[in-house]
mmCIF file of C-alpha atoms in Angstrom:
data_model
loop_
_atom_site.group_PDB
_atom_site.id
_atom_site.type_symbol
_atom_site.label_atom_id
_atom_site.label_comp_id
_atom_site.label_asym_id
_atom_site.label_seq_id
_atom_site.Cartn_x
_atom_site.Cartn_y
_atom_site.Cartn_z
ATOM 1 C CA UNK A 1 50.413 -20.743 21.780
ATOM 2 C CA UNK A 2 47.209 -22.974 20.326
ATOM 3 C CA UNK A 3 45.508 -20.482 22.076
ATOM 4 C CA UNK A 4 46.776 -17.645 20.702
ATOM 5 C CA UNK A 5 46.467 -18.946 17.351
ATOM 6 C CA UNK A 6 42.975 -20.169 18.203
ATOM 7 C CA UNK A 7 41.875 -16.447 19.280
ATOM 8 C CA UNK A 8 43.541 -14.964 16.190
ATOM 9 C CA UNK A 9 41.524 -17.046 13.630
ATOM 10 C CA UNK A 10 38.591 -16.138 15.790
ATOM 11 C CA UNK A 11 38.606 -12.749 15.374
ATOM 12 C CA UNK A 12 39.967 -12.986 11.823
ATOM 13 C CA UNK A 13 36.300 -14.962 10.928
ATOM 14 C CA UNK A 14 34.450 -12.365 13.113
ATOM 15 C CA UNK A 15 35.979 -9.116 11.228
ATOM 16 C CA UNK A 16 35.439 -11.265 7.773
ATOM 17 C CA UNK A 17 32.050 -11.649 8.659
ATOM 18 C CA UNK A 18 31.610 -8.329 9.483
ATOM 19 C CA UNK A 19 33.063 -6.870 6.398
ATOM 20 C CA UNK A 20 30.248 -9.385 4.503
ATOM 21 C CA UNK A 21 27.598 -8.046 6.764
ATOM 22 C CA UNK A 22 28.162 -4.850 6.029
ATOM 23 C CA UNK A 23 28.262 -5.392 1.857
ATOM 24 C CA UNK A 24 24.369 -4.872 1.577
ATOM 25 C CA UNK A 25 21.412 -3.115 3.713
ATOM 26 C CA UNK A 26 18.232 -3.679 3.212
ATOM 27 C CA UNK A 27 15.500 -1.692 4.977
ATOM 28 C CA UNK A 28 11.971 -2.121 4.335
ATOM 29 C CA UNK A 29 8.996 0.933 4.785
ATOM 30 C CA UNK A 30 5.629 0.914 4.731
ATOM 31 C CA UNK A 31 3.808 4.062 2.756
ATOM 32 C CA UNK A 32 1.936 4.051 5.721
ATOM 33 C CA UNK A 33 0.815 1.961 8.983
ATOM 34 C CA UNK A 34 -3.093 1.127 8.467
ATOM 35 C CA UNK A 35 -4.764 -0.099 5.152
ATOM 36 C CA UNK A 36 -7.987 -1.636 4.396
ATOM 37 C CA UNK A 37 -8.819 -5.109 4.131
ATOM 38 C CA UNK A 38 -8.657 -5.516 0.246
ATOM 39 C CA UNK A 39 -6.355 -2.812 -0.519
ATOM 40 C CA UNK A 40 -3.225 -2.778 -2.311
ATOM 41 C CA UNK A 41 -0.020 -3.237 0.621
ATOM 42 C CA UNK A 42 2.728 -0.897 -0.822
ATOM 43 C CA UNK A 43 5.990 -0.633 1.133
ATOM 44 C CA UNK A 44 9.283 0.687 -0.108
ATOM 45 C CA UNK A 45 12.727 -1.504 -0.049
ATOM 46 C CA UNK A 46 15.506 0.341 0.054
ATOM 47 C CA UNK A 47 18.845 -0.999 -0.863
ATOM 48 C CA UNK A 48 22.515 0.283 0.058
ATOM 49 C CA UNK A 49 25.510 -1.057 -1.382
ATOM 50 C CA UNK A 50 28.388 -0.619 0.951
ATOM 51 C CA UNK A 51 31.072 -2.182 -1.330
ATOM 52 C CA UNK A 52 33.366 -0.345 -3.823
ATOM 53 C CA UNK A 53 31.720 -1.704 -7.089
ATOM 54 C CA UNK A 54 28.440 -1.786 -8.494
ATOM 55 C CA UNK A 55 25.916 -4.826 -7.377
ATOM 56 C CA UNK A 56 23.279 -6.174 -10.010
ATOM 57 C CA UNK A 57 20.379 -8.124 -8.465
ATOM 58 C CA UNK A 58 18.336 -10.422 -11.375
ATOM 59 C CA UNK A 59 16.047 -13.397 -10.923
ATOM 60 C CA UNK A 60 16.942 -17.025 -12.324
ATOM 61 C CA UNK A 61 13.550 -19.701 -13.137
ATOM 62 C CA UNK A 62 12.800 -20.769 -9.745
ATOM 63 C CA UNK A 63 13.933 -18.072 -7.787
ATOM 64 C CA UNK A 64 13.964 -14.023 -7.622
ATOM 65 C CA UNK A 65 16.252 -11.967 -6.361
ATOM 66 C CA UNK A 66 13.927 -10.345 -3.795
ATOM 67 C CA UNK A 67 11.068 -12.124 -1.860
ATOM 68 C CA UNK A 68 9.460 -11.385 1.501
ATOM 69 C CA UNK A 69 8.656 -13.265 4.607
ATOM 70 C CA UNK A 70 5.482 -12.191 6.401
ATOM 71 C CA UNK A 71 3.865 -13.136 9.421
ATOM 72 C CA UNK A 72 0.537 -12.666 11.128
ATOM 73 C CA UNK A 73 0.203 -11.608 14.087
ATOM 74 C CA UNK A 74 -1.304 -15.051 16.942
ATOM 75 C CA UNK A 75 0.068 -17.139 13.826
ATOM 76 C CA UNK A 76 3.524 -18.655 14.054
ATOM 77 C CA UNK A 77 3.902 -19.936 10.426
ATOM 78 C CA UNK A 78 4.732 -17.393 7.842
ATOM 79 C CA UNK A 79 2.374 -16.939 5.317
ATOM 80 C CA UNK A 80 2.891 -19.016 2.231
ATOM 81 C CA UNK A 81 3.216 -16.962 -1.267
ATOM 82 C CA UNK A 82 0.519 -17.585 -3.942
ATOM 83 C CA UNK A 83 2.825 -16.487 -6.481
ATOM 84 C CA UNK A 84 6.650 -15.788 -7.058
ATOM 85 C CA UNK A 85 7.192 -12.513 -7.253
ATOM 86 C CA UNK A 86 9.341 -11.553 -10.368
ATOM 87 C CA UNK A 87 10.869 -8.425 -9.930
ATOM 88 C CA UNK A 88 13.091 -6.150 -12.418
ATOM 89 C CA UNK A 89 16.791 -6.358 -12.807
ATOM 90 C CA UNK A 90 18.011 -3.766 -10.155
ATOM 91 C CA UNK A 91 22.167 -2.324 -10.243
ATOM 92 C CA UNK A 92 22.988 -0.549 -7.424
ATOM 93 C CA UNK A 93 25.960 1.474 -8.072
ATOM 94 C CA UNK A 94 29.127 1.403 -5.498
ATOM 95 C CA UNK A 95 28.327 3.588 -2.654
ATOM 96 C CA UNK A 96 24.694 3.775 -3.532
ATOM 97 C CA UNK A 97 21.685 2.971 -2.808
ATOM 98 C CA UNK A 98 18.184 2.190 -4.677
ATOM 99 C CA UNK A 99 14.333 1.900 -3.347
ATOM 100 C CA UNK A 100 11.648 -0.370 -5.326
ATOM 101 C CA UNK A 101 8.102 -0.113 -4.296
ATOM 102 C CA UNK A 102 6.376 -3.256 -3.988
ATOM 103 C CA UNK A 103 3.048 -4.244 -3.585
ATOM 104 C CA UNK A 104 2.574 -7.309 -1.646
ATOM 105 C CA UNK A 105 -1.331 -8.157 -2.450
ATOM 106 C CA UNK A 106 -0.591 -10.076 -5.759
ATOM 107 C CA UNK A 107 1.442 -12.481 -4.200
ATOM 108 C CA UNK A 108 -0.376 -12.714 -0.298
ATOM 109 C CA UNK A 109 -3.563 -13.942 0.792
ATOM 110 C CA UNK A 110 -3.737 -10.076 2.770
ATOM 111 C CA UNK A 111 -7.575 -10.272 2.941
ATOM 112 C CA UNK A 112 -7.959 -11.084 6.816
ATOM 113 C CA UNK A 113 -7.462 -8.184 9.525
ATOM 114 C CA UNK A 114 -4.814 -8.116 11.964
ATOM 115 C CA UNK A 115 -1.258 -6.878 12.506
ATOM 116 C CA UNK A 116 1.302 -8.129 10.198
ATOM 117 C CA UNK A 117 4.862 -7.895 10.166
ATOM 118 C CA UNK A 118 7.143 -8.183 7.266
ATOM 119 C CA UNK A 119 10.783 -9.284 6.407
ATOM 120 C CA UNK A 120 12.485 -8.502 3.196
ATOM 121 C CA UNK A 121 15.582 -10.576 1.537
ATOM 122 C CA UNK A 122 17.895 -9.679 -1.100
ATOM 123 C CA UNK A 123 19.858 -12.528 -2.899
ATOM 124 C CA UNK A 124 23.327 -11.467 -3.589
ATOM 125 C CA UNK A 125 24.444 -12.106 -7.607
ATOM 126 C CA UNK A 126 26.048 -15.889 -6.350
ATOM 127 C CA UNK A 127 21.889 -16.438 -5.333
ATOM 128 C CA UNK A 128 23.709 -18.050 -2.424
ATOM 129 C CA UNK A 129 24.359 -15.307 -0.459
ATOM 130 C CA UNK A 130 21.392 -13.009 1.323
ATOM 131 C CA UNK A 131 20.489 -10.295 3.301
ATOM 132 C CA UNK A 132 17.601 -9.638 5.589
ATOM 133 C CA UNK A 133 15.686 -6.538 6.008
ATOM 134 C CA UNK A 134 13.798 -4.654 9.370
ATOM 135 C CA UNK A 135 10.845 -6.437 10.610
ATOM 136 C CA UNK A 136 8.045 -3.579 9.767
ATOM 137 C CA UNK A 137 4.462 -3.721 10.563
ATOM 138 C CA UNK A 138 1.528 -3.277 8.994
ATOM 139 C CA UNK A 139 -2.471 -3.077 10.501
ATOM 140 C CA UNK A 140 -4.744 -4.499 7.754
ATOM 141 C CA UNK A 141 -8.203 -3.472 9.173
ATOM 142 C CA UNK A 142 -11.860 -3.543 8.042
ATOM 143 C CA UNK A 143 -12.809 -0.423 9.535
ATOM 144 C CA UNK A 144 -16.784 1.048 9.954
ATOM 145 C CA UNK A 145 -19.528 0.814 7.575
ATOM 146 C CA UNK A 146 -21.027 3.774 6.399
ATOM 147 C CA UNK A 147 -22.885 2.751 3.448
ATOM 148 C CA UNK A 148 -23.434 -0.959 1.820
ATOM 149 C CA UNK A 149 -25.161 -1.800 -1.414
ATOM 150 C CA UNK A 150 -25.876 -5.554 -3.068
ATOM 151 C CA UNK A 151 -25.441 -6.037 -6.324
ATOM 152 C CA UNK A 152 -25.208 -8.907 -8.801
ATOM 153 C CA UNK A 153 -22.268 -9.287 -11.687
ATOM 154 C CA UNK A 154 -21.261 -11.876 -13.684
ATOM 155 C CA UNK A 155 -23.222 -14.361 -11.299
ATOM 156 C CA UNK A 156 -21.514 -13.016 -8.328
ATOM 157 C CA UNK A 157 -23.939 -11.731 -5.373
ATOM 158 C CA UNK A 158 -21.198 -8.486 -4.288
ATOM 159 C CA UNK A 159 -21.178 -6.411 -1.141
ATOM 160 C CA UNK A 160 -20.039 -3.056 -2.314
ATOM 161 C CA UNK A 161 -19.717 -0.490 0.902
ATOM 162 C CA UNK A 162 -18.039 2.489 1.773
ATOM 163 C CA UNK A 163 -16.224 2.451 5.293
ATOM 164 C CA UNK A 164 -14.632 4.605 7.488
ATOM 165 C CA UNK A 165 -10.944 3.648 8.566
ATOM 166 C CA UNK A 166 -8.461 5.575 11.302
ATOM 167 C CA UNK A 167 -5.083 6.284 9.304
ATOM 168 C CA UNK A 168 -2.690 7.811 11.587
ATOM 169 C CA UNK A 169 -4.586 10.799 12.965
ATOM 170 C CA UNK A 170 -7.392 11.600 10.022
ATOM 171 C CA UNK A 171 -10.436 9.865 9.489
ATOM 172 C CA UNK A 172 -10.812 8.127 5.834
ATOM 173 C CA UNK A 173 -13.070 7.170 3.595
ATOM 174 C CA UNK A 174 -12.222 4.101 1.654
ATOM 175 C CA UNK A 175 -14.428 1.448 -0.690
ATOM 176 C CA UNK A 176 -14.842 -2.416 -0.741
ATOM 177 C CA UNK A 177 -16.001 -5.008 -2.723
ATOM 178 C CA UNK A 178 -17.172 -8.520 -1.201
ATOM 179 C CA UNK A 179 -18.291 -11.454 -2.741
ATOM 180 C CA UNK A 180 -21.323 -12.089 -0.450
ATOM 181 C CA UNK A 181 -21.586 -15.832 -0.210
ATOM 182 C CA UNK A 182 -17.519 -16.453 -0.135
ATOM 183 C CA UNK A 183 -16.858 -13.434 2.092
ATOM 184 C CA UNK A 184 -13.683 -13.066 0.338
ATOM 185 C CA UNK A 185 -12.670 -9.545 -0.592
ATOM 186 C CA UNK A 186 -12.294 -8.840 -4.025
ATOM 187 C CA UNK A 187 -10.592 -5.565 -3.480
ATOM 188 C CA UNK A 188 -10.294 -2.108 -1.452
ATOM 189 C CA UNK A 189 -9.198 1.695 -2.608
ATOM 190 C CA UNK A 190 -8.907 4.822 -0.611
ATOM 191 C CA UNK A 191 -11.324 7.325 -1.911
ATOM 192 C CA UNK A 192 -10.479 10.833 0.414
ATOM 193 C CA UNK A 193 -10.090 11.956 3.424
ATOM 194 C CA UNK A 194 -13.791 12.654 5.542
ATOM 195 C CA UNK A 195 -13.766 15.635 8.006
ATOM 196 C CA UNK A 196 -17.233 15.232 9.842
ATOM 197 C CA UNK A 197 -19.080 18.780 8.549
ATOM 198 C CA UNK A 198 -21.179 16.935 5.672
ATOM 199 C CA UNK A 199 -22.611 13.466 5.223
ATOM 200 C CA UNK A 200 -20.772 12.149 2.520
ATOM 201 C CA UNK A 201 -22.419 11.721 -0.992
ATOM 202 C CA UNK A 202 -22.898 8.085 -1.943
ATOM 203 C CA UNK A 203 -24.140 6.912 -5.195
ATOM 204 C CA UNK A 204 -24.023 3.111 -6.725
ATOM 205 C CA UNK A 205 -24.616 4.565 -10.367
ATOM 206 C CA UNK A 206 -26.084 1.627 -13.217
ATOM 207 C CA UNK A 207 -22.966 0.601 -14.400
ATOM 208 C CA UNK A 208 -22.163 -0.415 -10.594
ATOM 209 C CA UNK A 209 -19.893 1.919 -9.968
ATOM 210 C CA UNK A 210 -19.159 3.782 -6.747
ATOM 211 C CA UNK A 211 -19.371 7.466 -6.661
ATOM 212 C CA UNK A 212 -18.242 8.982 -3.332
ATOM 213 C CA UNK A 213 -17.990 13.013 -2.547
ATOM 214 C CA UNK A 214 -17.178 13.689 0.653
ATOM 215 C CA UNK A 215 -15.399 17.070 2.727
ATOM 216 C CA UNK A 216 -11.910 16.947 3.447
ATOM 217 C CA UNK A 217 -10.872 20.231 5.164
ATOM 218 C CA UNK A 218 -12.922 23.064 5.666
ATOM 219 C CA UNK A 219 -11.994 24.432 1.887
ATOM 220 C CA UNK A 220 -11.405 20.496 -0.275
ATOM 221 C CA UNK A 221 -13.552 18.415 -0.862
ATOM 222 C CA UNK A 222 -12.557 14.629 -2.423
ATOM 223 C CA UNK A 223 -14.403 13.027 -5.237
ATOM 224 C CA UNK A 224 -13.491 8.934 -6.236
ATOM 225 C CA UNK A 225 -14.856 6.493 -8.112
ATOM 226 C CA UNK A 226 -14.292 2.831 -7.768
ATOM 227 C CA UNK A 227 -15.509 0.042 -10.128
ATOM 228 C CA UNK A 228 -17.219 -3.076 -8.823
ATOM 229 C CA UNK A 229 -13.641 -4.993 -8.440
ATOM 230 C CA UNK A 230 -12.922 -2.706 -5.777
ATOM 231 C CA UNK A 231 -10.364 -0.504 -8.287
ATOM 232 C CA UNK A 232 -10.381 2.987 -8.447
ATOM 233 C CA UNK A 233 -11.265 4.878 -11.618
ATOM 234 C CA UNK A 234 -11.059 8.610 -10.424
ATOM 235 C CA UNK A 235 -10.280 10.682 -8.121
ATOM 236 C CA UNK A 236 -10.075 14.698 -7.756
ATOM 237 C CA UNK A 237 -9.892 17.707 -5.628
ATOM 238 C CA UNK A 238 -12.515 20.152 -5.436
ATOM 239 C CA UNK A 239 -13.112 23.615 -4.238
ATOM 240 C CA UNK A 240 -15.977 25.447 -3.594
ATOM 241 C CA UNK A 241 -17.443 27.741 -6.175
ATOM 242 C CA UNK A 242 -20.421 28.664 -4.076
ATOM 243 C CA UNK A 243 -23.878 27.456 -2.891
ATOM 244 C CA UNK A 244 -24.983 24.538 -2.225
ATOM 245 C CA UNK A 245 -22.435 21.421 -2.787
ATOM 246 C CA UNK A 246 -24.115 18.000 -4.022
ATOM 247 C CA UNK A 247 -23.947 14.832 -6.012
ATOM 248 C CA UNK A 248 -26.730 15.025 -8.386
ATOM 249 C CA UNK A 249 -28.344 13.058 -11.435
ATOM 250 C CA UNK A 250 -28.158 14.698 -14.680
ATOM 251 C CA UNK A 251 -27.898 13.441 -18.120
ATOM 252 C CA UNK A 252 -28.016 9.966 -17.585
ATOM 253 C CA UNK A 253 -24.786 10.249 -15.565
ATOM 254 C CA UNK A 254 -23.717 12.314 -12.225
ATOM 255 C CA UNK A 255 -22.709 15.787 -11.749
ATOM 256 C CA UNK A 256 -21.139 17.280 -9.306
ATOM 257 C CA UNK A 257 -22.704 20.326 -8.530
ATOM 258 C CA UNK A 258 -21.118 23.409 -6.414
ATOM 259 C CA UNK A 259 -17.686 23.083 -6.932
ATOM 260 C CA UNK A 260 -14.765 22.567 -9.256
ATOM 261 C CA UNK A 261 -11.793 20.571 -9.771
ATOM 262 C CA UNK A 262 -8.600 22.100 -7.778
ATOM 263 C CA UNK A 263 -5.222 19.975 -8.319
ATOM 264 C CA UNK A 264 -4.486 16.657 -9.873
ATOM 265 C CA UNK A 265 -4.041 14.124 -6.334
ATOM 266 C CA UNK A 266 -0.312 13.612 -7.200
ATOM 267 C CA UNK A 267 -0.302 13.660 -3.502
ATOM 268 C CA UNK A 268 -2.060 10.416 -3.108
ATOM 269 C CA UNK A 269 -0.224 8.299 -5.068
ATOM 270 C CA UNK A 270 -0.266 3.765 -4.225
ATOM 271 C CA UNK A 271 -1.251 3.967 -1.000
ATOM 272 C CA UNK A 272 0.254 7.409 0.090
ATOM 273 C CA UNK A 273 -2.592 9.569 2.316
ATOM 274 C CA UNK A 274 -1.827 13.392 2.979
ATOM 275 C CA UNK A 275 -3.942 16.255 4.230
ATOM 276 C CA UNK A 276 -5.495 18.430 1.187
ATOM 277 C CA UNK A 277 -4.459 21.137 3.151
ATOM 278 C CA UNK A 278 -0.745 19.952 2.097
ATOM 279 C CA UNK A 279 -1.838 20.733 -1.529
ATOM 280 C CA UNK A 280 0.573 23.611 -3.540
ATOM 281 C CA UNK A 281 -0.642 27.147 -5.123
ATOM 282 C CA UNK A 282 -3.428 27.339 -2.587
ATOM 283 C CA UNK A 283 -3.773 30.996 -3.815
#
């Protein structure tokens, strides 16, 4: 009989623990696989509340209701945070589910290459109670240099270059900003996707900013600007008008010459990379 009774409260605790396991799940996704060392690390956590009322996630000092565990790959300590992440209050309604986009840069030390692999944890409302996420994986890479230039700002000696970096199955065009005697990476932006029928146009303009016009497809062509913090300031795609296509000097400033803006990039929002091809009203 204290058998019985033993086995009964057994699998009473297992089904009770089941029932709390399924309450929350959390699943974490990168906006893609491969980013450059530098670059902003945007992933998406998506939440689903299995119970039958609504579940409101809010920090309290000390603590927030989401935070991440990440690991390096050949390293077997996580990494620790440089800051806590404070995120907004977050309801998920009964039978829901929600997705917040996070970028993991402002509170990482991300600026080494390798493969890293990250956890995410929600805190239920008692901040006692959690759930874990996936384990997802990220390459943070430094890619080829095409082009480098040295400048000087604000008493900083900076490395600013334009590399080439693999994502998925296109080549890509991205910039980077180095402080040259540190060797730490100030930051990183996509800036178009390259297809190999024209050497890209590179300029370092005098207000040290990057200029970068390069072929996409066959018909687009990308132009980006980054600052010298490694930030983007523009970005657009072109199409050809006719004749030659260039980056030239004119009016203190630079022109591009030989084509004309197509679309807004809504396409390549944080972090997202897509074919121009995939771009609407091609007609």
């Amino acid at each position: 009989m204290k058998n019985i009774i033993t086995s009964m409260i057994t699998a009473l605790v297992l089904l009770v623990a089941g029932e709390a396991l399924a309450q929350v799940e959390v699943r974490v996704q990168p906006i893609r696989k491969e980013f450059m060392v530098g670059e902003n690390v945007s992933l998406q956590v998506k939440i689903d509340n299995f119970t039958d009322r609504p579940v409101t996630f809010t920090n309290i000092p000390g603590r927030s209701w989401l935070h991440f565990t990440i690991t390096r790959s050949g390293e077997s300590q996580p990494i620790t945070p440089s800051d806590i992440p404070r995120f907004p209050k977050m309801t998920v309604p009964a039978g829901s589910s929600k997705v917040q986009q996070v970028n993991l840069r402002p509170y990482f030390n991300l600026n080494r290459d390798g493969i890293y692999r990250v956890v995410a944890t929600v805190r239920m409302p008692d901040m006692e109670t959690t759930y874990s996420s996936n384990r997802a994986s990220v390459v943070l890479a430094n890619g080829g240099t095409v082009k480098d230039f040295m400048i000087q700002s604000a008493g900083e000696r900076l490395k600013v270059s334009v590399r080439l970096l693999r994502v998925g199955d296109k080549d890509c065009l991205f910039g980077q900003v180095v402080n040259a005697d540190s060797r730490s990476v100030l930051g990183a932006c996509y800036m178009g996707q390259y297809l190999n029928f024209m050497k890209p146009r590179i300029v370092l303009d005098s207000a040290q900013n990057l200029h970068v016009l390069c072929q996409s497809t066959p018909e687009y062509f990308t132009y980006s600007v980054m600052n010298n913090r490694g930030n983007r300031k523009d970005y657009k795609v072109m199409k050809r008008t006719g004749g030659p296509v260039d980056l030239v000097s004119a009016g203190g400033g630079l022109r591009v010459v030989g084509l004309r803006p197509y679309v807004r990039p809504t396409a390549t929002s944080e972090g997202v990379i897509r074919s121009t091809s995939e771009r609407p009203n091609r007609n």
